[in-house]
XYZ file of C-alpha atoms in Angstrom:
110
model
C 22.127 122.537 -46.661
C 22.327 120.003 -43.936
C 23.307 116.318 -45.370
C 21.882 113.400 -42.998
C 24.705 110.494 -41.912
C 23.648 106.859 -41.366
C 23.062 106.511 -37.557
C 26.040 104.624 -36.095
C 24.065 103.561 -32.933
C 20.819 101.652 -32.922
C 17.570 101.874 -30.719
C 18.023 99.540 -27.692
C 22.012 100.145 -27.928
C 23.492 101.304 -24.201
C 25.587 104.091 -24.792
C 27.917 106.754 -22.858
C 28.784 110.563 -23.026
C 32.060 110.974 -24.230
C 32.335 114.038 -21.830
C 29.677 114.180 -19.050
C 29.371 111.411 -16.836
C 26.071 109.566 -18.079
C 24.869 106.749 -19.852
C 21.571 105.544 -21.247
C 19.501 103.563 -23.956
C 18.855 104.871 -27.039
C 14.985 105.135 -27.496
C 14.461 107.521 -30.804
C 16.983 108.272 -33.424
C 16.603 111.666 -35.408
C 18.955 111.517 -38.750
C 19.864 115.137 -38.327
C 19.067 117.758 -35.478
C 15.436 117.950 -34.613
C 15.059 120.311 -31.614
C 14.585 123.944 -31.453
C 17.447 126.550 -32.190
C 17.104 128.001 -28.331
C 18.234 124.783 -26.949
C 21.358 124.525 -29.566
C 22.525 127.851 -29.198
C 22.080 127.240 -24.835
C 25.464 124.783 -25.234
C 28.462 126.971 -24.921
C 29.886 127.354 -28.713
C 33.424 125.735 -28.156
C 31.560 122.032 -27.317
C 27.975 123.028 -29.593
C 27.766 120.086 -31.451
C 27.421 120.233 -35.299
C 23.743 119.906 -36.599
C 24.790 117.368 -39.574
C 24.645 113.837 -37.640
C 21.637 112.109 -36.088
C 21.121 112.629 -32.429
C 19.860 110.312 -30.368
C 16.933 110.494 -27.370
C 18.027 108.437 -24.286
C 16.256 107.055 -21.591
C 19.544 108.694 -19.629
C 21.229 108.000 -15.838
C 23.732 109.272 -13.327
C 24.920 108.378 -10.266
C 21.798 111.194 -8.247
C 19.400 111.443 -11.447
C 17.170 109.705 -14.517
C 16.120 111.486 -17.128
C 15.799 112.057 -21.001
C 18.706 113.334 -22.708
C 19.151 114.779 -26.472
C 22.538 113.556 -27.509
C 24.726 114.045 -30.880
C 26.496 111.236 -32.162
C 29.867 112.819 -31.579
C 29.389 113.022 -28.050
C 28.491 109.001 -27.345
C 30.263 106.396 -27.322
C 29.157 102.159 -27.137
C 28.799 101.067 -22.927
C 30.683 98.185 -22.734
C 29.886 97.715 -18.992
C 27.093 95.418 -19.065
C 25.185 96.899 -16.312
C 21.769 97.232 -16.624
C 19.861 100.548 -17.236
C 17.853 101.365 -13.742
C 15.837 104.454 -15.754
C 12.324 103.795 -14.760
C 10.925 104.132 -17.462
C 12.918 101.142 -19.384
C 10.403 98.569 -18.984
C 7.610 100.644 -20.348
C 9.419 100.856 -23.911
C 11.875 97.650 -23.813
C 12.523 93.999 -23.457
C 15.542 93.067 -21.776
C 16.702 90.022 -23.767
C 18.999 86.718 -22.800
C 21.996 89.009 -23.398
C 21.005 91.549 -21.316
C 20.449 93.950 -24.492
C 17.162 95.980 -25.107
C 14.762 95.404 -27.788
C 12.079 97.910 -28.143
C 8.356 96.380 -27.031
C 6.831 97.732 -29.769
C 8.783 97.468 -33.139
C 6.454 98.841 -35.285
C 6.470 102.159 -33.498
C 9.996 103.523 -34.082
């Protein structure tokens, strides 16, 4: 039986890949792993993330690409840069407020 965790990171939180070289804000938390068993078993079994922590759905950037990503909590980390999030889609789903964080347009949807 799979046991849910408390999600560590919140919607509107920029965050990092503790491996691959992206970063992103979080748009839609799952508490446990909510995608379909062909795309778990397609990540190579020694980095396969466990399916017992909440996973995240980012509104995800590079330095050639944007795009959404499907990310476990093990594998992010907080961005502490402060740089904004170019995605283009950003503007359609969040606020940018005085601190430069992100707060989701439409609470009542998430």
């Amino acid at each position: 039986m799979i046991k849910a965790r408390t999600a560590k990171f919140q919607i509107g939180q920029v965050v990092r890949h503790r491996i691959f070289s992206f970063r992103g804000v979080i748009f839609d938390i799952d508490p446990e792993f909510n995608n379909t068993e062909e795309w778990w078993l397609s990540i190579p079994e020694e980095v396969r993330p466990h399916k017992d922590q909440p996973f995240y759905h980012l509104l995800a950037e590079n330095a050639e690409s944007e795009y959404v990503a499907y990310v476990s909590e093990q594998n992010l980390l907080p961005d502490e840069s402060g740089e904004p999030i170019r995605h283009s889609q950003v503007a359609e789903i969040f606020i940018k407020d005085k601190t430069g964080g992100y707060r989701p347009r439409n609470p009542s949807l998430n």
